[in-house]
Coordinates of C-alpha atoms and ligand atoms in Angstrom, one line a residue:
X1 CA -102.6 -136.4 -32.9
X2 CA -100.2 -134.0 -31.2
X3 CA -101.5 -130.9 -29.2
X4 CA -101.3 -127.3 -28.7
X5 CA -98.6 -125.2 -26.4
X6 CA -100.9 -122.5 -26.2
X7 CA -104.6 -121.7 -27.4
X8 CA -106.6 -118.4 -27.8
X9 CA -109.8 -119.0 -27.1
X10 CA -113.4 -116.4 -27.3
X11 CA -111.7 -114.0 -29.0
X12 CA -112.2 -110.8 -32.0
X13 CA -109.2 -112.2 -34.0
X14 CA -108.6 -110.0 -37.3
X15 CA -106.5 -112.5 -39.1
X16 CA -105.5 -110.5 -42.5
X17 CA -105.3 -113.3 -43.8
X18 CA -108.4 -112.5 -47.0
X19 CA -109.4 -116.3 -47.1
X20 CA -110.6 -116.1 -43.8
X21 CA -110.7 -112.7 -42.4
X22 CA -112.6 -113.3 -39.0
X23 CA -111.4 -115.8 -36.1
X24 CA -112.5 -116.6 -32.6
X25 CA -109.5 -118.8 -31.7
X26 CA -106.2 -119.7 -32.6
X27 CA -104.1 -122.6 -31.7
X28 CA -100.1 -122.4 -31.4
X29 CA -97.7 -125.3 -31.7
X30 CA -94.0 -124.3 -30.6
X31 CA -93.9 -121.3 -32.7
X32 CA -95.9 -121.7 -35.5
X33 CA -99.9 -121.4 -35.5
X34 CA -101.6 -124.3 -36.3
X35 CA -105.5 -124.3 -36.1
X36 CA -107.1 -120.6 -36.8
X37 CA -111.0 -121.1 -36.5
X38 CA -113.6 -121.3 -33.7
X39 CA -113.6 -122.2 -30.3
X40 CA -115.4 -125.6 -31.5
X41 CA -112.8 -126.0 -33.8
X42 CA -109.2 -125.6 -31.7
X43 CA -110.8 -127.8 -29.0
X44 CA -109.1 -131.2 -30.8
X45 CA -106.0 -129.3 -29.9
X46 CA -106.3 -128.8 -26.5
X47 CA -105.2 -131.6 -23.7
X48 CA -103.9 -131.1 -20.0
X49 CA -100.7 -129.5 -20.9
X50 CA -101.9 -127.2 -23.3
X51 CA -102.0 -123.5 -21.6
X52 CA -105.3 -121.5 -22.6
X53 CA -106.0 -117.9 -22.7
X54 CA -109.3 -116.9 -22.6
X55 CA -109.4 -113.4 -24.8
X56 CA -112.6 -112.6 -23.4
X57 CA -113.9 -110.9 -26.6
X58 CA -110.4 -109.0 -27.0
X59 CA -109.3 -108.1 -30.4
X60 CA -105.8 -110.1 -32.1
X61 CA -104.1 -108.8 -34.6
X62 CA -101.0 -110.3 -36.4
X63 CA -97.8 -108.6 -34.3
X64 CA -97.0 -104.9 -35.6
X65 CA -93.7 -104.8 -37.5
X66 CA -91.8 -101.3 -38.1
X67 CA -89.8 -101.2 -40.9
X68 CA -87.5 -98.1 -39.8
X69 CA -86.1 -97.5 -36.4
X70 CA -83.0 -96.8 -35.0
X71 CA -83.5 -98.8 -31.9
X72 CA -79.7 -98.0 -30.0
X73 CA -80.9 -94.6 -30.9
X74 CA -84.1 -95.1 -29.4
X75 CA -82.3 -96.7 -26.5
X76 CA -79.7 -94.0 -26.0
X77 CA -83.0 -91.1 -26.3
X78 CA -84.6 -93.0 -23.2
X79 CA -81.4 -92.0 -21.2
X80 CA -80.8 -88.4 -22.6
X81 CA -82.9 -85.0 -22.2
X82 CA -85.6 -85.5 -23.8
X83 CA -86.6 -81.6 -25.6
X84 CA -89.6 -83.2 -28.1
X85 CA -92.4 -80.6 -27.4
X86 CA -90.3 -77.9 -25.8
X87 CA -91.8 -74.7 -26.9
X88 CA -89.2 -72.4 -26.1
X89 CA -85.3 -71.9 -26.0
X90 CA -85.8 -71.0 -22.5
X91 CA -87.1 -74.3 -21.7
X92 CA -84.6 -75.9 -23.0
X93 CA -82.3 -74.2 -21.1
X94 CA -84.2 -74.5 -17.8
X95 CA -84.4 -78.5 -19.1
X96 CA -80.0 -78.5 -19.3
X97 CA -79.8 -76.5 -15.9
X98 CA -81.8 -79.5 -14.0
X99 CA -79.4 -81.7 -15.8
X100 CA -76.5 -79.9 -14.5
X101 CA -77.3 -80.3 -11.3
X102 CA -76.9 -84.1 -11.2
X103 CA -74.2 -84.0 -13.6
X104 CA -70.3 -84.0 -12.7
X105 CA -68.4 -80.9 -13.7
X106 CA -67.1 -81.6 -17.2
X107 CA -69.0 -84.8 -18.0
X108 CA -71.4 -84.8 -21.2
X109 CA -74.9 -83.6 -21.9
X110 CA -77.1 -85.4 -24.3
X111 CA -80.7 -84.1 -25.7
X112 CA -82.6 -85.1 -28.5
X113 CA -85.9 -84.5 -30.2
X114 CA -86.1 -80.6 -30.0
X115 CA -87.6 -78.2 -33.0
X116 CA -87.5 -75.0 -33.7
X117 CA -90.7 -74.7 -35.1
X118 CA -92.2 -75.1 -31.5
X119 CA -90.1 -72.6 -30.2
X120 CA -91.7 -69.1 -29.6
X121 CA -88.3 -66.9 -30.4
X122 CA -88.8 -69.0 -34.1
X123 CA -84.7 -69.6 -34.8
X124 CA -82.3 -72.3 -33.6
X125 CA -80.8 -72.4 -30.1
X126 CA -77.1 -71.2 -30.4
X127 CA -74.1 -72.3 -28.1
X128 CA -74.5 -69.1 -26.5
X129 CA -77.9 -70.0 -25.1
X130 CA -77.1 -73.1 -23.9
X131 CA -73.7 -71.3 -22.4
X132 CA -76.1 -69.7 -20.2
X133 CA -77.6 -73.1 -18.8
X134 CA -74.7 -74.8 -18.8
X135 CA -70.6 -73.0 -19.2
X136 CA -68.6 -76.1 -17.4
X137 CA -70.3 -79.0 -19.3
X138 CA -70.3 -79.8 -22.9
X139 CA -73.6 -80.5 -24.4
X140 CA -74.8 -82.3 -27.3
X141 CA -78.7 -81.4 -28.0
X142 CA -79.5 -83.6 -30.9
X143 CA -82.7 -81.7 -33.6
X144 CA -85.8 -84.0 -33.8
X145 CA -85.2 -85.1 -36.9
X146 CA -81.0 -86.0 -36.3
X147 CA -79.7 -84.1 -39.2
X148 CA -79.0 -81.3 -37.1
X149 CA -77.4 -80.6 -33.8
X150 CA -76.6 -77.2 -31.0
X151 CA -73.6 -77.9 -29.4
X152 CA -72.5 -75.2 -26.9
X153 CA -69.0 -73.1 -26.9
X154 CA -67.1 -76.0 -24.6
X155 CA -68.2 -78.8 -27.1
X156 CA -67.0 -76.6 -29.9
X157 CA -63.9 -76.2 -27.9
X158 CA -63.2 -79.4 -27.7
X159 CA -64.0 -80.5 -31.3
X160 CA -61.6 -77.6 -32.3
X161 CA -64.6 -75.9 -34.2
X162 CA -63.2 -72.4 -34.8
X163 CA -63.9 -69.6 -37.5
X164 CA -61.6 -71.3 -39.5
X165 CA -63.4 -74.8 -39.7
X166 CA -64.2 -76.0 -43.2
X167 CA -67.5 -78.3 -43.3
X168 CA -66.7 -81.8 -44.6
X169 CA -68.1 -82.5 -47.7
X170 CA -72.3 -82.8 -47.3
X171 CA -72.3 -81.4 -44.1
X172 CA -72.8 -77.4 -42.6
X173 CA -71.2 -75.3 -39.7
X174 CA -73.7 -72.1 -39.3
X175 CA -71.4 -69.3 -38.5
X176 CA -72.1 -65.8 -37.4
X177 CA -72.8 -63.6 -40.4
X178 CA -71.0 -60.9 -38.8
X179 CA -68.2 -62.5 -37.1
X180 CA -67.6 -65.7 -38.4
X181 CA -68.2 -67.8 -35.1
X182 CA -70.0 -70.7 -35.4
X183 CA -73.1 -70.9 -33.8
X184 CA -73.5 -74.3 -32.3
X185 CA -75.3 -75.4 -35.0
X186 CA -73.9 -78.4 -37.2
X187 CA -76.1 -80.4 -40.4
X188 CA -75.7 -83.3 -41.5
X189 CA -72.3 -84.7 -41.7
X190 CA -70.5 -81.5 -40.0
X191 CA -72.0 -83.8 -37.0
X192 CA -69.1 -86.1 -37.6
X193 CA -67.0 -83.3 -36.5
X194 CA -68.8 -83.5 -32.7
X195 CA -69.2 -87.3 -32.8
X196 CA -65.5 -87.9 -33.1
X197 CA -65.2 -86.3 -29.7
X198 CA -67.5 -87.5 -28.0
X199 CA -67.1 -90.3 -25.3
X200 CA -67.9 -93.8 -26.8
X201 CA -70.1 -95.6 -24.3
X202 CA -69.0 -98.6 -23.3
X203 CA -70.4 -101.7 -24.7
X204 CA -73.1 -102.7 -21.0
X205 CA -74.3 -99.2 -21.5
X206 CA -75.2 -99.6 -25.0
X207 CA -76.8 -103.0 -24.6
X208 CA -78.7 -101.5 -21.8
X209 CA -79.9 -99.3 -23.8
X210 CA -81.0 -102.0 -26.7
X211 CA -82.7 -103.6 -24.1
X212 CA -84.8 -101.0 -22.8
X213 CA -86.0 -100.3 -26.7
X214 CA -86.5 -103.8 -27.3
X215 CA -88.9 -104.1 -24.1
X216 CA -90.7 -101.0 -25.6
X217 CA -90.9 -102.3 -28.9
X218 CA -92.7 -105.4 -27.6
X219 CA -94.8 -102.9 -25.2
X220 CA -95.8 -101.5 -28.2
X221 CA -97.5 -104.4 -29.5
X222 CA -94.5 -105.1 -31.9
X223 CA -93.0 -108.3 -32.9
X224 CA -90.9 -107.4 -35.7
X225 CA -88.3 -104.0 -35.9
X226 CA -86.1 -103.4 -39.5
X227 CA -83.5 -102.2 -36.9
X228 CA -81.2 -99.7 -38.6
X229 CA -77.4 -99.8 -37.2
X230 CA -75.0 -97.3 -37.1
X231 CA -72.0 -99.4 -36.5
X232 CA -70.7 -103.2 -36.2
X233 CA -70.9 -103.3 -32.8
X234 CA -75.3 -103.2 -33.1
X235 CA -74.7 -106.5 -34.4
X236 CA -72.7 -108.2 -32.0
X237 CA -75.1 -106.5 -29.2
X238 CA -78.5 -107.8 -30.8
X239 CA -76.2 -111.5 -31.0
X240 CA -75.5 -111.1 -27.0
X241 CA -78.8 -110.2 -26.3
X242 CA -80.3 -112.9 -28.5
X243 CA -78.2 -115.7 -26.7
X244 CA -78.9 -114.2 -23.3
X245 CA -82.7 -114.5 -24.3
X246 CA -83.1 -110.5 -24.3
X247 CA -84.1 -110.3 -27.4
X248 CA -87.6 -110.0 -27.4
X249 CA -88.5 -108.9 -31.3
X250 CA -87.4 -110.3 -34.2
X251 CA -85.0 -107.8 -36.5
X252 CA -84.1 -107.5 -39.4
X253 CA -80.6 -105.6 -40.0
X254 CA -80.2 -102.4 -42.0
X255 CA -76.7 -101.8 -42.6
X256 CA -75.8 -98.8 -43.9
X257 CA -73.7 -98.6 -46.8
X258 CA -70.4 -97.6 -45.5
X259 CA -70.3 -101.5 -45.0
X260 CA -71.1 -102.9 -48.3
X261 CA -67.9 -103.7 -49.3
X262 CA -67.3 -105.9 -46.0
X263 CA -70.6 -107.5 -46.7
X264 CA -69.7 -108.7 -50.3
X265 CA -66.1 -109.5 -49.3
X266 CA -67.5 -111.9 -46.9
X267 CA -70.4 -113.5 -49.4
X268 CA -73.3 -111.8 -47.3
X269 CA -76.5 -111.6 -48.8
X270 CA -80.0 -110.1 -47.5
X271 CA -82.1 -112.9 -46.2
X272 CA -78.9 -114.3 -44.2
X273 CA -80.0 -115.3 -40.7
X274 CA -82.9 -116.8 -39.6
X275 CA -86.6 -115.6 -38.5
X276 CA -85.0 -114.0 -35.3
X277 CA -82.3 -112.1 -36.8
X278 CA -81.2 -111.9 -39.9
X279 CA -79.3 -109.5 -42.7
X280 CA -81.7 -106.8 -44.1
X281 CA -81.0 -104.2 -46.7
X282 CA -78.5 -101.8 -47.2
X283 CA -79.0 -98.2 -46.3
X284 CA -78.1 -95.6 -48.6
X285 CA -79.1 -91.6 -47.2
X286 CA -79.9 -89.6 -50.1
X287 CA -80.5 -86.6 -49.0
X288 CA -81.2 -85.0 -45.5
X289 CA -84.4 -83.6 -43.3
X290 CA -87.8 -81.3 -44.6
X291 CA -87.7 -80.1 -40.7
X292 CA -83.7 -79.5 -41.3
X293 CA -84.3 -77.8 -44.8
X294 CA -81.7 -80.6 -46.1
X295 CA -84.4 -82.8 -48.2
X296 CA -83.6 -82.3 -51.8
X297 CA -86.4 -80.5 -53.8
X298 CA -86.6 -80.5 -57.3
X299 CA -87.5 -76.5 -56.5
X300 CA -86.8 -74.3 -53.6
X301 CA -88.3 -74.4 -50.1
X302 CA -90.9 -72.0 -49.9
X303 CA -90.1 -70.4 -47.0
X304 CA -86.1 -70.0 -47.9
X305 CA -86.0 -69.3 -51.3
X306 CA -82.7 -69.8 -51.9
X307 CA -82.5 -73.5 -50.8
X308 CA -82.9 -76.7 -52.7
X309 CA -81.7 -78.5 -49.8
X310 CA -78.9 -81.3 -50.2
X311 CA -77.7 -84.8 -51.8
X312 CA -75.4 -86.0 -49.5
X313 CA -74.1 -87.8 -53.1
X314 CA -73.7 -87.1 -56.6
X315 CA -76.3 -89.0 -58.9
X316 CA -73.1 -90.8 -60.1
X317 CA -71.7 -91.3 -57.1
X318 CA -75.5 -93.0 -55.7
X319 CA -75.8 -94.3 -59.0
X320 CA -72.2 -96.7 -58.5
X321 CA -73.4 -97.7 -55.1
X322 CA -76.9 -98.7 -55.8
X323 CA -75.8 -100.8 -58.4
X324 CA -73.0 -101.9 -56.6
X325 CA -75.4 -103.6 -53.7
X326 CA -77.9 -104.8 -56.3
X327 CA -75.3 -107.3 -58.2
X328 CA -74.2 -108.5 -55.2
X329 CA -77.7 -109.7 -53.9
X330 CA -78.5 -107.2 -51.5
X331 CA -81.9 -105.3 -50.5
X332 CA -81.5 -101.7 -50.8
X333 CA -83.0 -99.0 -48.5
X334 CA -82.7 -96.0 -49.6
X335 CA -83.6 -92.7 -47.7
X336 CA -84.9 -90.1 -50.1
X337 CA -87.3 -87.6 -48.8
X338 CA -87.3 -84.7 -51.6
X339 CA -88.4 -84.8 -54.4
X340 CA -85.5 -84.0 -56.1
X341 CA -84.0 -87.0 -54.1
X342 CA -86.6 -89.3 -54.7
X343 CA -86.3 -88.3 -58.4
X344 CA -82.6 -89.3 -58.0
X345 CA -83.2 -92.6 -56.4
X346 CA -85.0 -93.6 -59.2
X347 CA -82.9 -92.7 -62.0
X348 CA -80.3 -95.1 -59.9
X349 CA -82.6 -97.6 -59.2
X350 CA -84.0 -97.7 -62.8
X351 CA -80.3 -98.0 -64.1
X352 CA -79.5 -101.0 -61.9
X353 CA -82.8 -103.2 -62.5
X354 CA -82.6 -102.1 -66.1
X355 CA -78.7 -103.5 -66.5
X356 CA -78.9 -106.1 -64.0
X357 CA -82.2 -107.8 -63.9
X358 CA -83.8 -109.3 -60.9
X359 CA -87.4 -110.8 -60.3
X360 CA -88.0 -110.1 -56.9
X361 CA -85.9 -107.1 -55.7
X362 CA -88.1 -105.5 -53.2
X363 CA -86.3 -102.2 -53.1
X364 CA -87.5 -99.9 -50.9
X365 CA -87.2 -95.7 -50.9
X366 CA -87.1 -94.8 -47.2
X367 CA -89.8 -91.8 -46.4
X368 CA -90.8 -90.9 -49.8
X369 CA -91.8 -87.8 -48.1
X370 CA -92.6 -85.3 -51.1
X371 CA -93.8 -87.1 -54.2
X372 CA -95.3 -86.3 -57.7
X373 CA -97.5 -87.8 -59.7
X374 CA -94.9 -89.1 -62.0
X375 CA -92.8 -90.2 -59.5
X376 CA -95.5 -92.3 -58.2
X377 CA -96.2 -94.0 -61.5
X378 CA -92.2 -94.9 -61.5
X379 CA -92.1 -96.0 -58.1
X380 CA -94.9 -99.0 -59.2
X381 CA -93.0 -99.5 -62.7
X382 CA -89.9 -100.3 -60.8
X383 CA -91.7 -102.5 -58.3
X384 CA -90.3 -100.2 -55.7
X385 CA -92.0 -100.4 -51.6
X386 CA -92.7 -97.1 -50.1
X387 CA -91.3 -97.2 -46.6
X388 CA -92.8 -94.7 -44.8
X389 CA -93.7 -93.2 -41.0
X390 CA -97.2 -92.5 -41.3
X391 CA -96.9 -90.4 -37.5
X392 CA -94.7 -87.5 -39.4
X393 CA -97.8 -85.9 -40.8
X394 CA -98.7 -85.0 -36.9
X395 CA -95.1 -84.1 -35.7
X396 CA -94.4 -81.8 -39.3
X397 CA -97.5 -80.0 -39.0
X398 CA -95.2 -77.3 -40.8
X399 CA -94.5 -79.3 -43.4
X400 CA -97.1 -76.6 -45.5
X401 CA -94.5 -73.8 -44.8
X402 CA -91.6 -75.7 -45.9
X403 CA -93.3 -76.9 -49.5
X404 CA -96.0 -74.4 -50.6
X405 CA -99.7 -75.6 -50.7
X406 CA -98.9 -77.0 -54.3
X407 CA -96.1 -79.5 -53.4
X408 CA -98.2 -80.2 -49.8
X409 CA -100.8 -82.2 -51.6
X410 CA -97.9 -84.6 -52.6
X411 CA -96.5 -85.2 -48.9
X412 CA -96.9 -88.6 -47.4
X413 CA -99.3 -89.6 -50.1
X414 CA -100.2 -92.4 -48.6
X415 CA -103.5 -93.4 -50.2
X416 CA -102.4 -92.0 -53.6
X417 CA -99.6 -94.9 -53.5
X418 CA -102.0 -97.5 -52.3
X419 CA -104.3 -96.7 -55.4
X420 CA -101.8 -96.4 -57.6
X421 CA -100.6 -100.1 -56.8
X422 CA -97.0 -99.5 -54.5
X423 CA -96.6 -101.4 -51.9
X424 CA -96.5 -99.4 -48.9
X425 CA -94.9 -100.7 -45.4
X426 CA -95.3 -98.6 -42.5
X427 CA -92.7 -98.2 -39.9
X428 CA -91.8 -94.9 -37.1
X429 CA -88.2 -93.4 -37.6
X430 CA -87.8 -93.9 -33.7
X431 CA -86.6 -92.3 -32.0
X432 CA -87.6 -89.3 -33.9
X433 CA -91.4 -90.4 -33.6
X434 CA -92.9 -92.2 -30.6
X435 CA -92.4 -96.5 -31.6
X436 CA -96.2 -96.9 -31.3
X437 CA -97.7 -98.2 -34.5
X438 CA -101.1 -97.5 -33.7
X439 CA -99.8 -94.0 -33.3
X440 CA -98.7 -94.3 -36.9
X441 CA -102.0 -95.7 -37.8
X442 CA -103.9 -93.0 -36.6
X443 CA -102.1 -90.7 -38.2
X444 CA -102.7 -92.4 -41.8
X445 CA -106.3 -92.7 -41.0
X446 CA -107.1 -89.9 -39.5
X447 CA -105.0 -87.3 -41.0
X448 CA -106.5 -83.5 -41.2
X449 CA -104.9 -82.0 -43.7
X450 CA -105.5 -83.5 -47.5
X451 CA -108.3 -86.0 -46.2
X452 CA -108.5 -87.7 -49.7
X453 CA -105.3 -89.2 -48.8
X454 CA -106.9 -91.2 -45.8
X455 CA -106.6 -94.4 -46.0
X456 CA -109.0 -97.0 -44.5
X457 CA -108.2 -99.0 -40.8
X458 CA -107.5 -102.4 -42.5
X459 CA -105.3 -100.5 -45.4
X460 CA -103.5 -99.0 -42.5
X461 CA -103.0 -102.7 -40.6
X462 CA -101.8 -104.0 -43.6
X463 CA -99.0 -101.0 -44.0
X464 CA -97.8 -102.2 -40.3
X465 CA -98.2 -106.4 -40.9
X466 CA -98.7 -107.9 -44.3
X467 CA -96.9 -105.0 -46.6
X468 CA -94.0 -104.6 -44.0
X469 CA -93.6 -108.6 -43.7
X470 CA -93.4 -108.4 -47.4
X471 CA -90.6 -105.7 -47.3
X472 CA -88.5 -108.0 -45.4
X473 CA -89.1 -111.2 -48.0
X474 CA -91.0 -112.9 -45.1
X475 CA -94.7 -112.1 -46.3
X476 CA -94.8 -115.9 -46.3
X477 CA -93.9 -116.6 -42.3
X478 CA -95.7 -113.8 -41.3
X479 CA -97.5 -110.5 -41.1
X480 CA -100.8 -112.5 -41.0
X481 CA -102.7 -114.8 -38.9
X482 CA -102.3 -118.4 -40.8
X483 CA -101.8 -121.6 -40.5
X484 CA -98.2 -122.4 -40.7
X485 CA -97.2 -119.2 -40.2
X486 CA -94.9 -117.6 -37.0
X487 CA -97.2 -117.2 -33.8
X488 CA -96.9 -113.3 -33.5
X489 CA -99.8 -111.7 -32.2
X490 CA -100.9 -108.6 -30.0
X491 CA -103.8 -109.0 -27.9
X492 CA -105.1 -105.4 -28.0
X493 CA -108.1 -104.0 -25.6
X494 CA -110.4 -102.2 -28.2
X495 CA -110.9 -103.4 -32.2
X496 CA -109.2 -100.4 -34.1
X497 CA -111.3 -101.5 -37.2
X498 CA -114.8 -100.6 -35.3
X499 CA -113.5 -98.0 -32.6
X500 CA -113.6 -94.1 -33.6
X501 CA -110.3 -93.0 -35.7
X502 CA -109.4 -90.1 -33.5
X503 CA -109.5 -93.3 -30.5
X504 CA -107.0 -95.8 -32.4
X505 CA -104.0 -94.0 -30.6
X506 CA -105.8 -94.8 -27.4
X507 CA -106.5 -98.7 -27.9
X508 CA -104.1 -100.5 -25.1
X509 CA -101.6 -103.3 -25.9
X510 CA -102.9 -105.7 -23.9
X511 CA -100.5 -108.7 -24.7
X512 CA -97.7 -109.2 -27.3
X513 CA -96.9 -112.8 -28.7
X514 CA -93.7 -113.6 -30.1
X515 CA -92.9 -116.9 -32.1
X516 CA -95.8 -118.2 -29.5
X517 CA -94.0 -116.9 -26.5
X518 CA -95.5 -114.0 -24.1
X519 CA -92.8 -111.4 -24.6
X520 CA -95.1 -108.4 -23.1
X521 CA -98.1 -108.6 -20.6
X522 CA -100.3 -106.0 -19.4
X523 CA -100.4 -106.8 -15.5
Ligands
ZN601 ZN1 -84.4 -92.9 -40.0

C-alpha cells in the first residue's frame, strides 16, 4: 500500500466528473489524484507523512483554465497606466500628468485599457490632448481592446508619422479631415509603425512582468493559461521561469502564425511538450475589434454606416495559411469576431478538413463574437470549439450601438452554442478583461441583456474546466476531479453552484493547487 502526499478532507468538492458529481475528500499522490470519495474512504491513504487539509466545508473545484490571454501583456499592463474605466479625456490627461512627474524627461509613457465609449466628450483622445499633459515625453496609450492606440505629437515625431505617411497594408493612421495631420490615432497594424520605435525591454523586465501575471493567474484560482505569445522570446522566458520554479500554471503556447513556417521547418507539432508546457495552436487574427469598429460584418456597423470593418487577410490569402497549419499537424486558433469574419474562417476551415481529413482537429474560432444561426449550425458540422470571453458582454455594454438590436441577439451566444452542440471553452482576453474566471462566469450566468442566452453555473464551470481542457487535447489529464487525473484544484470560499448569480464574482479564491503543489494561499 503506498500513501498519500496530501489529502483534502470535510470538504464541498464539485468533481465534474458526471459519474460521481459530489465529493467530500480527495487524496493526492505526487501530482496525480488518487482516491476521490469520503472522508471514510481516503483514510487508507493517510499515514504520518501524509499532509492534511481540513477544507472545513469549503467548496473544490477542478483548477480554472483560460484559453486566451496574453499573459506578457497582462504583465507589462500591471506596470503601465492603467485608463480601464476612465470616463473622460481629461482624466486621462490628469492620469499622464501624475505619470510625468515621476518620469525622466524624454523616457516613455505606457497606458492601456482606455475607451471612448466611457468618455463624456464621446470621440478618441488625439495627440494634442495628451500634448497638453505631457509635451517632453512620448506616450503610448494603448485602446482597451489593443487594436487601437493615441500616441501624442513626440511619439509621432519619432516614428516619422507625417501627413505624408501611407498605412501599411491592414492597418489605419486617422488624419485631420482638414489638414491632413494625423491625429494620434493608429488601428491595427499602423501600430507596427509606433512599435518599431519603441524601446524593447530588456529581457529581467519582461520576465518580471511574466511573473507577476503568472502569480495572478494562480491568485485567480487558475491552473491552466492558453498563453498567447507575441514573439520567440515568450518562450524562452516561460522555459527560465519553468527551470527556476516560477512557473506556477501550466501553459499551453499559442504562436501566432508569423511563425508557422519555423514551426514545420523544425517538425513541431501541437501537443509537443509536456503537462507544464507545451506547443498549442497557431494563431491566425482574422479580422480586428467591435469596440475598434475593425470586426468584419457581413453588413455595416450601425452606428457608422459606411463601415464593414476589416480582414486583416484576403479569404485566399487565410484560406493558404489555414490549410497550411492543418497539414502540418497543428491546432489552429483563429480570431474572428464579425460575422463576416467568422463567415470567412469557416469557408477556410471547411476547405482544409474537407481536402485534408483529420479525426480529431479541435479547431477553435477565437471570440466568435457576432454569430448567426447558420453559422452556428457550421461551427458544430465542422467540429469547431468556440473560444470565447464570457466577461465582454459587461465591458461592451455598447455592443447594441455597434450591431443594431437585430444582429445584438447573435453576440456572445453563448447558450445558443451550447444547445446547438459546440463545444464552448471559456477564457478572458487579459489583459483586456480582468483574468478572473469567475468574473467570466458571472457574466455568462448572469448576463442582462438577452437572458435566454444564460447559461446555467455548472454549464458555465464546464466552459472554464472540462470544455477548455478539451480545447487543449488534455480533457483526459484534466479539467475534472478524477482519479488519475493532474491534482489541480481551487479551494474557493462560497459554492458558486448554490450562491446568488449576481454573488459568483464575489466568491474568494481561497487556495489554488497545482499538479498537487500549493501554488497560491489565501493567508
Ligand atoms: Zn486576444
Amino acid at each position: 500500500m503506498t500513501f498519500a502526499d496530501l489529502v483534502l478532507i470535510n470538504g464541498n468538492i464539485i468533481t465534474m466528473n458526471p459519474k460521481q458529481p459530489k465529493a467530500q475528500a480527495t487524496a493526492i499522490k505526487h501530482d496525480k489524484i488518487v482516491e476521490v470519495g469520503t472522508n471514510h474512504e481516503i483514510k487508507p491513504w493517510i499515514n504520518k507523512n501524509t499532509k492534511i487539509i481540513d477544507l472545513k466545508g469549503k467548496t473544490v473545484v477542478p483548477g480554472f483554465i483560460d484559453t486566451h490571454a496574453h499573459m506578457l501583456g497582462f504583465g507589462r499592463s500591471l506596470t503601465t497606466i492603467d485608463l480601464r474605466g476612465t470616463t473622460s479625456i481629461k482624466e486621462i490627461q490628469q492620469k499622464l500628468k501624475e505619470e510625468i512627474q515621476k518620469t525622466p524627461k524624454g523616457k516613455w509613457i505606457f497606458g492601456h485599457g482606455w475607451d471612448q465609449e466611457r468618455f463624456k466628450e464621446k470621440r478618441y483622445p488625439t495627440r494634442w490632448d495628451l500634448d497638453q499633459s505631457a509635451p517632453d515625453n512620448p506616450v503610448t496609450l494603448r485602446r482597451v481592446c489593443g487594436h487601437i492606440c493615441a500616441i501624442n505629437t513626440k511619439a509621432l515625431k519619432l516614428a516619422n508619422i507625417t501627413k505624408q505617411t501611407k498605412p501599411p497594408p491592414g492597418g489605419e493612421i486617422d488624419k485631420e479631415p482638414q489638414t491632413g495631420e494625423p491625429t494620434g490615432i493608429l488601428r491595427e497594424n499602423a501600430m507596427d509603425l509606433i512599435q518599431k520605435v519603441t524601446p524593447k525591454p530588456d529581457e529581467n523586465e519582461l520576465m518580471e512582468a511574466c511573473v507577476l501575471a503568472c502569480q495572478k493567474a494562480v491568485k485567480a484560482g487558475l491552473t491552466g493559461v492558453h498563453w498567447i505569445i507575441d514573439s520567440p522570446t515568450e518562450i524562452s522566458i516561460i522555459q527560465k521561469l519553468r527551470a527556476q520554479g516560477k512557473l506556477p500554471v501550466r501553459v499551453y503556447i499559442l504562436v501566432p502564425v508569423e511563425f508557422l513556417d519555423h514551426l514545420i521547418e523544425l517538425g513541431l507539432q501541437t501537443g509537443f511538450g509536456d503537462n507544464t508546457a507545451k506547443i498549442g495552436c497557431i494563431k491566425i487574427l482574422a479580422d480586428g475589434s467591435l469596440g475598434a469598429r475593425t470586426a468584419a460584418l457581413k453588413e455595416p456597423y450601425s452606428d457608422q454606416p459606411n463601415n464593414k470593418g476589416m480582414m486583416l487577410y484576403t479569404p485566399k490569402e487565410l484560406k493558404r495559411l489555414v490549410i497550411k497549419a492543418h497539414k502540418a499537424g497543428f491546432q489552429l486558433a483563429i480570431h474572428a469576431i464579425g460575422d463576416h469574419a467568422v463567415e470567412i474562417v469557416l469557408d477556410a476551415l471547411e476547405n482544409a478538413l474537407s481536402r485534408v481529413s483529420r479525426e480529431d482537429h479541435r479547431h477553435r474560432i477565437e471570440h466568435a463574437s457576432v454569430l448567426n444561426g447558420k453559422a452556428v449550425q457550421r461551427m458544430r458540422k465542422l467540429n469547431l470549439i468556440a473560444s470565447v470571453q464570457p466577461h465582454f458582454i459587461v465591458s461592451d455594454f455598447w455592443a447594441g450601438d455597434r450591431v443594431g438590436s437585430e444582429r445584438a441577439r447573435w453576440a456572445y451566444p453563448f447558450k445558443t452554442l451550447i444547445k446547438e452542440g459546440v463545444t464552448v471553452a471559456g477564457g478572458s482576453d487579459c489583459p483586456v478583461e480582468p483574468i478572473n474566471p469567475l468574473l467570466g462566469i458571472q457574466a455568462a450566468v448572469a448576463r442582462e441583456a438577452f437572458p435566454e442566452e444564460r447559461v446555467a453555473v455548472d454549464e458555465a464551470l464546464s466552459v472554464y474546466t472540462v470544455n477548455a481542457a478539451y480545447a487543449s487535447f488534455e480533457d483526459d489529464v484534466k479539467g475534472s476531479i478524477e482519479v488519475g487525473k493532474l491534482a489541480d484544484l481551487v479551494v474557493l470560499s462560497e459554492n458558486p453552484l448554490t450562491v446568488e448569480s449576481d454573488k459568483i464574482k464575489d466568491i474568494e479564491v481561497k487556495m489554488t493547487i497545482v499538479g498537487g503543489r500549493v501554488v497560491y494561499c489565501e493567508v
